[in-house]
Structure formats: C-alpha cells, structure tokens
PDB file of C-alpha atoms in Angstrom:
ATOM      1  CA  MET A  55       0.106  -0.062   0.034  1.00 52.00           C
ATOM      2  CA  LEU A  56       1.853   3.387  -1.256  1.00 57.00           C
ATOM      3  CA  PRO A  57       1.899   6.383   1.083  1.00 47.00           C
ATOM      4  CA  LEU A  58      -0.040   8.269  -1.438  1.00 57.00           C
ATOM      5  CA  GLU A  59      -3.240   5.550  -1.529  1.00 81.00           C
ATOM      6  CA  PHE A  60      -3.242   5.828   2.319  1.00 88.00           C
ATOM      7  CA  ILE A  61      -3.544   9.455   2.512  1.00 88.00           C
ATOM      8  CA  LEU A  62      -6.138   9.300  -0.246  1.00 88.00           C
ATOM      9  CA  TYR A  63      -7.898   6.797   2.003  1.00 91.00           C
ATOM     10  CA  LEU A  64      -7.647   8.979   5.167  1.00 91.00           C
ATOM     11  CA  GLN A  65      -8.899  12.099   3.193  1.00 88.00           C
ATOM     12  CA  ILE A  66     -12.045   9.828   1.932  1.00 89.00           C
ATOM     13  CA  ILE A  67     -12.840   8.685   5.546  1.00 91.00           C
ATOM     14  CA  ILE A  68     -12.232  11.828   7.348  1.00 89.00           C
ATOM     15  CA  PHE A  69     -14.871  13.611   5.146  1.00 86.00           C
ATOM     16  CA  LEU A  70     -17.380  10.823   5.346  1.00 85.00           C
ATOM     17  CA  PHE A  71     -17.014  11.155   9.286  1.00 88.00           C
ATOM     18  CA  ILE A  72     -17.233  14.846   9.570  1.00 83.00           C
ATOM     19  CA  THR A  73     -20.182  15.172   7.567  1.00 76.00           C
ATOM     20  CA  PRO A  74     -23.493  14.870   9.534  1.00 68.00           C
ATOM     21  CA  GLY A  75     -24.785  11.418   8.380  1.00 71.00           C
ATOM     22  CA  THR A  76     -27.054   9.240  10.349  1.00 74.00           C
ATOM     23  CA  PRO A  77     -24.871   7.756  12.836  1.00 82.00           C
ATOM     24  CA  ARG A  78     -23.569  11.399  13.890  1.00 82.00           C
ATOM     25  CA  ILE A  79     -27.217  12.716  14.134  1.00 77.00           C
ATOM     26  CA  VAL A  80     -28.028   9.766  16.581  1.00 82.00           C
ATOM     27  CA  ILE A  81     -25.185  10.571  18.609  1.00 85.00           C
ATOM     28  CA  ILE A  82     -25.675  14.357  18.797  1.00 78.00           C
ATOM     29  CA  SER A  83     -29.449  13.552  19.869  1.00 77.00           C
ATOM     30  CA  TYR A  84     -28.242  11.032  22.398  1.00 81.00           C
ATOM     31  CA  SER A  85     -25.748  13.209  23.675  1.00 81.00           C
ATOM     32  CA  MET A  86     -28.418  16.375  24.317  1.00 74.00           C
ATOM     33  CA  ASN A  87     -30.747  13.776  25.890  1.00 74.00           C
ATOM     34  CA  TYR A  88     -28.580  11.274  27.850  1.00 79.00           C
ATOM     35  CA  GLY A  89     -25.142  12.816  27.922  1.00 81.00           C
ATOM     36  CA  VAL A  90     -21.735  11.666  26.404  1.00 85.00           C
ATOM     37  CA  GLY A  91     -21.292   8.616  28.563  1.00 88.00           C
ATOM     38  CA  LYS A  92     -24.098   7.128  26.864  1.00 88.00           C
ATOM     39  CA  CYS A  93     -22.974   7.727  23.597  1.00 91.00           C
ATOM     40  CA  VAL A  94     -19.776   5.987  24.328  1.00 94.00           C
ATOM     41  CA  TRP A  95     -21.902   2.391  23.927  1.00 95.00           C
ATOM     42  CA  SER A  96     -23.656   3.758  20.804  1.00 93.00           C
ATOM     43  CA  ALA A  97     -20.185   4.509  19.221  1.00 95.00           C
ATOM     44  CA  LEU A  98     -18.901   1.216  20.230  1.00 96.00           C
ATOM     45  CA  GLY A  99     -21.954  -0.500  18.460  1.00 95.00           C
ATOM     46  CA  ASP A 100     -21.332   1.486  15.279  1.00 94.00           C
ATOM     47  CA  VAL A 101     -17.814   0.347  15.044  1.00 95.00           C
ATOM     48  CA  THR A 102     -18.559  -3.241  15.533  1.00 96.00           C
ATOM     49  CA  ALA A 103     -20.985  -3.142  13.088  1.00 93.00           C
ATOM     50  CA  ASN A 104     -18.336  -1.545  10.631  1.00 93.00           C
ATOM     51  CA  LEU A 105     -16.033  -4.295  11.627  1.00 94.00           C
ATOM     52  CA  ILE A 106     -18.091  -6.965  10.766  1.00 92.00           C
ATOM     53  CA  GLN A 107     -19.093  -5.329   7.384  1.00 88.00           C
ATOM     54  CA  ALA A 108     -15.418  -4.750   6.345  1.00 91.00           C
ATOM     55  CA  THR A 109     -14.583  -8.425   7.354  1.00 91.00           C
ATOM     56  CA  LEU A 110     -17.398  -9.900   5.165  1.00 86.00           C
ATOM     57  CA  VAL A 111     -16.273  -7.990   2.154  1.00 83.00           C
ATOM     58  CA  ILE A 112     -12.712  -8.591   2.560  1.00 84.00           C
ATOM     59  CA  PHE A 113     -12.457 -12.127   3.506  1.00 84.00           C
ATOM     60  CA  VAL A 114     -15.447 -13.559   2.090  1.00 79.00           C
ATOM     61  CA  ILE A 115     -15.522 -12.097  -1.310  1.00 71.00           C
ATOM     62  CA  GLY A 116     -12.092 -10.691  -1.519  1.00 59.00           C
ATOM     63  CA  SER A 117     -10.408 -13.211  -3.724  1.00 60.00           C
ATOM     64  CA  PHE A 118     -13.336 -12.392  -6.150  1.00 64.00           C
ATOM     65  CA  PHE A 119     -11.722  -8.778  -6.626  1.00 59.00           C
ATOM     66  CA  SER A 120      -8.087 -10.344  -7.105  1.00 58.00           C
ATOM     67  CA  GLU A 121      -9.100 -12.610  -9.963  1.00 64.00           C
ATOM     68  CA  ASN A 122     -11.341 -10.093 -11.726  1.00 67.00           C
ATOM     69  CA  SER A 123      -9.671  -6.618 -12.421  1.00 70.00           C
ATOM     70  CA  LEU A 124     -12.514  -5.708 -14.737  1.00 77.00           C
ATOM     71  CA  ILE A 125     -15.003  -5.945 -11.964  1.00 69.00           C
ATOM     72  CA  LEU A 126     -12.717  -4.139  -9.356  1.00 68.00           C
ATOM     73  CA  ASN A 127     -12.455  -1.455 -12.193  1.00 77.00           C
ATOM     74  CA  ILE A 128     -16.349  -1.394 -12.361  1.00 79.00           C
ATOM     75  CA  PHE A 129     -16.548  -0.998  -8.585  1.00 69.00           C
ATOM     76  CA  LYS A 130     -14.082   1.845  -8.697  1.00 74.00           C
ATOM     77  CA  TRP A 131     -16.534   3.892 -11.111  1.00 83.00           C
ATOM     78  CA  ILE A 132     -19.322   2.712  -8.912  1.00 79.00           C
ATOM     79  CA  GLY A 133     -17.269   4.164  -5.811  1.00 72.00           C
ATOM     80  CA  VAL A 134     -16.468   7.432  -7.703  1.00 80.00           C
ATOM     81  CA  LEU A 135     -20.276   7.966  -8.601  1.00 84.00           C
ATOM     82  CA  TYR A 136     -20.974   7.098  -4.922  1.00 76.00           C
ATOM     83  CA  ILE A 137     -18.702   9.711  -3.864  1.00 74.00           C
ATOM     84  CA  LEU A 138     -20.117  12.264  -6.259  1.00 84.00           C
ATOM     85  CA  TYR A 139     -23.879  11.411  -5.012  1.00 81.00           C
ATOM     86  CA  LEU A 140     -22.500  12.051  -1.394  1.00 71.00           C
ATOM     87  CA  ALA A 141     -20.972  15.326  -2.368  1.00 79.00           C
ATOM     88  CA  TYR A 142     -24.326  16.167  -4.036  1.00 82.00           C
ATOM     89  CA  ASP A 143     -26.579  14.936  -1.131  1.00 73.00           C
ATOM     90  CA  ILE A 144     -24.171  16.956   1.323  1.00 65.00           C
ATOM     91  CA  TYR A 145     -24.326  20.045  -0.581  1.00 75.00           C
ATOM     92  CA  LYS A 146     -28.344  19.586  -0.615  1.00 75.00           C
ATOM     93  CA  SER A 147     -29.008  18.506   2.954  1.00 60.00           C
ATOM     94  CA  ARG A 148     -30.303  20.667   5.772  1.00 57.00           C
ATOM     95  CA  PRO A 149     -29.766  20.294   9.435  1.00 48.00           C
ATOM     96  CA  LYS A 150     -32.601  18.186  11.212  1.00 49.00           C
ATOM     97  CA  ASN A 151     -34.198  19.401  14.313  1.00 51.00           C
ATOM     98  CA  LEU A 152     -32.924  17.646  17.198  1.00 46.00           C
ATOM     99  CA  LYS A 153     -34.386  19.114  20.209  1.00 50.00           C
ATOM    100  CA  ASP A 154     -36.884  16.595  20.923  1.00 50.00           C
ATOM    101  CA  LYS A 155     -36.222  14.862  24.256  1.00 47.00           C
ATOM    102  CA  GLU A 156     -36.539  11.222  25.048  1.00 48.00           C
ATOM    103  CA  GLU A 157     -37.782  10.389  28.658  1.00 51.00           C
ATOM    104  CA  VAL A 158     -37.235   6.538  28.292  1.00 49.00           C
ATOM    105  CA  THR A 159     -34.622   4.936  30.451  1.00 65.00           C
ATOM    106  CA  LYS A 160     -32.271   3.199  28.258  1.00 73.00           C
ATOM    107  CA  SER A 161     -29.642   0.513  29.089  1.00 86.00           C
ATOM    108  CA  ASN A 162     -26.060   0.654  28.324  1.00 89.00           C
ATOM    109  CA  LEU A 163     -27.024  -2.457  25.819  1.00 92.00           C
ATOM    110  CA  SER A 164     -29.773  -0.537  24.465  1.00 88.00           C
ATOM    111  CA  PHE A 165     -27.294   2.234  23.443  1.00 90.00           C
ATOM    112  CA  PHE A 166     -24.862  -0.372  22.129  1.00 95.00           C
ATOM    113  CA  ARG A 167     -27.567  -1.954  20.175  1.00 90.00           C
ATOM    114  CA  ASP A 168     -28.742   1.138  18.648  1.00 89.00           C
ATOM    115  CA  GLY A 169     -25.397   1.997  17.337  1.00 89.00           C
ATOM    116  CA  PHE A 170     -25.033  -1.186  15.913  1.00 92.00           C
ATOM    117  CA  LEU A 171     -28.387  -1.291  13.906  1.00 88.00           C
ATOM    118  CA  VAL A 172     -27.762   2.096  12.824  1.00 84.00           C
ATOM    119  CA  ALA A 173     -24.460   1.649  11.250  1.00 85.00           C
ATOM    120  CA  GLY A 174     -25.264  -2.204  10.445  1.00 82.00           C
ATOM    121  CA  THR A 175     -28.281  -0.988   8.121  1.00 77.00           C
ATOM    122  CA  SER A 176     -26.473   2.301   6.963  1.00 72.00           C
ATOM    123  CA  PRO A 177     -26.530   2.227   3.089  1.00 65.00           C
ATOM    124  CA  LYS A 178     -23.509   4.877   3.275  1.00 72.00           C
ATOM    125  CA  ALA A 179     -21.512   1.947   4.980  1.00 76.00           C
ATOM    126  CA  TRP A 180     -22.681  -0.658   2.775  1.00 74.00           C
ATOM    127  CA  MET A 181     -21.597   1.055  -0.309  1.00 75.00           C
ATOM    128  CA  PHE A 182     -18.332   2.220   1.288  1.00 85.00           C
ATOM    129  CA  PHE A 183     -17.011  -1.173   2.242  1.00 86.00           C
ATOM    130  CA  PRO A 184     -17.698  -3.651  -0.874  1.00 81.00           C
ATOM    131  CA  PHE A 185     -17.009  -0.448  -3.382  1.00 80.00           C
ATOM    132  CA  ILE A 186     -14.429   2.016  -1.848  1.00 84.00           C
ATOM    133  CA  PHE A 187     -12.710   0.198   0.894  1.00 88.00           C
ATOM    134  CA  PRO A 188     -11.130  -2.537  -1.632  1.00 84.00           C
ATOM    135  CA  GLN A 189      -9.803  -0.037  -3.586  1.00 83.00           C
ATOM    136  CA  PHE A 190      -6.791   0.384  -1.359  1.00 87.00           C
ATOM    137  CA  ILE A 191      -5.987  -3.377  -0.652  1.00 84.00           C
ATOM    138  CA  ASP A 192      -3.519  -5.236  -2.842  1.00 81.00           C
ATOM    139  CA  PHE A 193      -5.214  -8.827  -2.479  1.00 77.00           C
ATOM    140  CA  SER A 194      -2.111 -10.540  -3.696  1.00 78.00           C
ATOM    141  CA  SER A 195       0.336  -9.700  -0.968  1.00 78.00           C
ATOM    142  CA  ASN A 196       0.036  -9.105   2.804  1.00 82.00           C
ATOM    143  CA  LEU A 197      -4.099  -9.027   3.133  1.00 83.00           C
ATOM    144  CA  LEU A 198      -4.075  -9.394   6.754  1.00 87.00           C
ATOM    145  CA  ALA A 199      -1.586  -6.693   7.386  1.00 87.00           C
ATOM    146  CA  GLN A 200      -3.256  -4.197   5.192  1.00 89.00           C
ATOM    147  CA  PHE A 201      -6.714  -4.899   6.342  1.00 91.00           C
ATOM    148  CA  THR A 202      -5.672  -4.450  10.142  1.00 91.00           C
ATOM    149  CA  ILE A 203      -4.000  -1.071   9.168  1.00 92.00           C
ATOM    150  CA  LEU A 204      -7.136   0.205   7.082  1.00 93.00           C
ATOM    151  CA  ILE A 205      -9.802  -1.002   9.275  1.00 94.00           C
ATOM    152  CA  THR A 206      -7.874  -0.028  12.575  1.00 94.00           C
ATOM    153  CA  THR A 207      -7.590   3.398  11.137  1.00 95.00           C
ATOM    154  CA  TYR A 208     -11.372   3.414  10.198  1.00 95.00           C
ATOM    155  CA  ILE A 209     -12.381   2.298  13.592  1.00 96.00           C
ATOM    156  CA  VAL A 210     -10.347   4.717  15.611  1.00 96.00           C
ATOM    157  CA  LEU A 211     -10.991   7.743  13.497  1.00 95.00           C
ATOM    158  CA  ASP A 212     -14.744   7.030  13.379  1.00 94.00           C
ATOM    159  CA  PHE A 213     -15.108   6.247  17.057  1.00 96.00           C
ATOM    160  CA  LEU A 214     -13.201   9.566  17.946  1.00 95.00           C
ATOM    161  CA  SER A 215     -15.226  11.444  15.553  1.00 94.00           C
ATOM    162  CA  LEU A 216     -18.588  10.276  17.041  1.00 94.00           C
ATOM    163  CA  ILE A 217     -17.421  10.961  20.486  1.00 94.00           C
ATOM    164  CA  GLY A 218     -16.321  14.501  19.372  1.00 91.00           C
ATOM    165  CA  TYR A 219     -19.845  15.191  18.140  1.00 89.00           C
ATOM    166  CA  ALA A 220     -21.287  13.903  21.311  1.00 89.00           C
ATOM    167  CA  ILE A 221     -18.900  16.468  23.255  1.00 89.00           C
ATOM    168  CA  LEU A 222     -19.399  19.344  21.081  1.00 83.00           C
ATOM    169  CA  ALA A 223     -23.286  18.505  20.208  1.00 77.00           C
ATOM    170  CA  GLN A 224     -24.519  21.749  22.224  1.00 68.00           C
ATOM    171  CA  LYS A 225     -22.051  24.252  20.373  1.00 70.00           C
ATOM    172  CA  LEU A 226     -21.852  22.131  16.980  1.00 66.00           C
ATOM    173  CA  ILE A 227     -25.940  21.849  16.570  1.00 63.00           C
ATOM    174  CA  LYS A 228     -25.977  25.685  17.005  1.00 64.00           C
ATOM    175  CA  TRP A 229     -23.458  26.449  14.599  1.00 68.00           C
ATOM    176  CA  ILE A 230     -24.533  24.080  11.919  1.00 61.00           C
ATOM    177  CA  THR A 231     -27.919  25.421  12.479  1.00 61.00           C
ATOM    178  CA  ALA A 232     -26.800  29.053  11.802  1.00 65.00           C
ATOM    179  CA  ASN A 233     -24.589  28.220   9.143  1.00 64.00           C
ATOM    180  CA  PRO A 234     -25.944  25.189   7.350  1.00 59.00           C
ATOM    181  CA  LYS A 235     -24.467  25.758   3.836  1.00 68.00           C
ATOM    182  CA  THR A 236     -20.738  26.254   5.002  1.00 70.00           C
ATOM    183  CA  ILE A 237     -19.913  22.768   6.357  1.00 64.00           C
ATOM    184  CA  ASN A 238     -21.853  21.282   3.483  1.00 66.00           C
ATOM    185  CA  THR A 239     -20.328  23.231   0.741  1.00 77.00           C
ATOM    186  CA  ILE A 240     -16.640  22.736   1.849  1.00 73.00           C
ATOM    187  CA  SER A 241     -17.253  19.193   2.348  1.00 66.00           C
ATOM    188  CA  ALA A 242     -19.064  18.336  -0.710  1.00 75.00           C
ATOM    189  CA  SER A 243     -16.293  20.237  -2.775  1.00 82.00           C
ATOM    190  CA  VAL A 244     -13.373  18.081  -1.018  1.00 76.00           C
ATOM    191  CA  LEU A 245     -15.412  14.872  -2.130  1.00 73.00           C
ATOM    192  CA  VAL A 246     -15.386  15.986  -5.649  1.00 85.00           C
ATOM    193  CA  ILE A 247     -12.104  16.735  -5.617  1.00 84.00           C
ATOM    194  CA  ILE A 248     -11.349  13.050  -4.250  1.00 75.00           C
ATOM    195  CA  ALA A 249     -13.226  11.408  -6.625  1.00 78.00           C
ATOM    196  CA  GLY A 250     -10.937  12.961  -9.378  1.00 84.00           C
ATOM    197  CA  ILE A 251      -8.131  12.112  -7.800  1.00 78.00           C
ATOM    198  CA  ILE A 252      -9.459   8.403  -7.723  1.00 72.00           C
ATOM    199  CA  VAL A 253     -10.111   8.377 -11.226  1.00 79.00           C
ATOM    200  CA  ILE A 254      -6.721   9.726 -12.099  1.00 80.00           C
ATOM    201  CA  THR A 255      -4.688   7.578  -9.478  1.00 71.00           C
ATOM    202  CA  GLN A 256      -6.307   3.961  -9.167  1.00 62.00           C
ATOM    203  CA  GLN A 257      -5.695   2.026 -12.511  1.00 64.00           C
ATOM    204  CA  TYR A 258      -6.497  -1.617 -12.879  1.00 55.00           C
TER     205      TYR A 258
END
C-alpha cells in the first residue's frame, strides 16, 4: 500500500466522518438527551458493525476482486459515482431538528444495539465497504496486514469522530443550524476533488 493511497484513504474517511450522516445525528441527539457517557456505547456499537461489514467484504468475497480486475475497475467507478452522490447529497442537505427530548430510560446494551443497528443498516456503510474500501488493498500480498491497518484506522477515527460530535453537540448544533451551507459546501467540494483523484490514480 503506497503512502499516497493511504493518505487518499484518510481523506475519504475523514470527510465521511465529519459530515452529519445518520450515526452522527443519532449521537448528537443522544448526547443532548442522555449525556456523552451513554454515547460511548452507541459509538462502540457503530464501529462493531463496521468491523463486521469490512471483514465480510474482504475475507468472504476478497478473492473475487483479485481475480477480476475488470469487476474491480467497475467497482471503482461505482465508488466514484457514489462519492459524487454523497457530495451532492451533502450539499443539498439541511440540519435536522434535534431538540426533541426522550424520557425513556435506556440500558447501556440498548445504546450499543442502537449504534450497531444504525451503522449496520446504513446504506452509506454498505456502499463504502464493497465499493471503496477494497480499492486500497492489494489482494495479492499481505492481505491481513493491510486490512488491519485500514480497518484499525477507520474504527479509531470513526469512534473519535462520534465522541467528538457527542462532546461538542450543544455548540455544534447551534453552529450548524446558523451556518447550514458552509460545512456542506466545503465537504461536498472536497469529495468531488477526491473522486477526481481516484479516477486519475487508481488504475487496474
């Protein structure tokens, strides 16, 4: 795995994490209703689901990618189109109202379950792991080492970003509501640039 490819991978996942997708909306809502401590369990559920998704993709159908470069190239273009879709979706999205309060008492396991199900059923995750994640793995050598590096990076940054959203929820929600287009425009623009870099650098 070349350094440039890893840096590109970091750019993609960082901008996926900083954009307010469903898991982050849930974390913000839980933080405002239950506190940061409970959000840790939801974040653990989220990254556990992602670990399972990545493992299934790489170790169950991984050999399929190594033996079919044409299919991998097709998946590359699907990934590029998906990134462009994310850019459009982010640019057009508006912050949601998260002020509704929940009074139901929830156990730690319930928070873990919620995080797991939100991430496990997220279309964004199921598009990312089959179509984008394999682009950064050379299936002909050191598969386990590459997978460990990439998924550990993903899980650590995902977890930290979720907790970051929880900690800054009160301030962030006010800022996002007051400046809905600023963060969306910046994130969408960077995703378009990243899509262009993938088209140029990822050749099969």
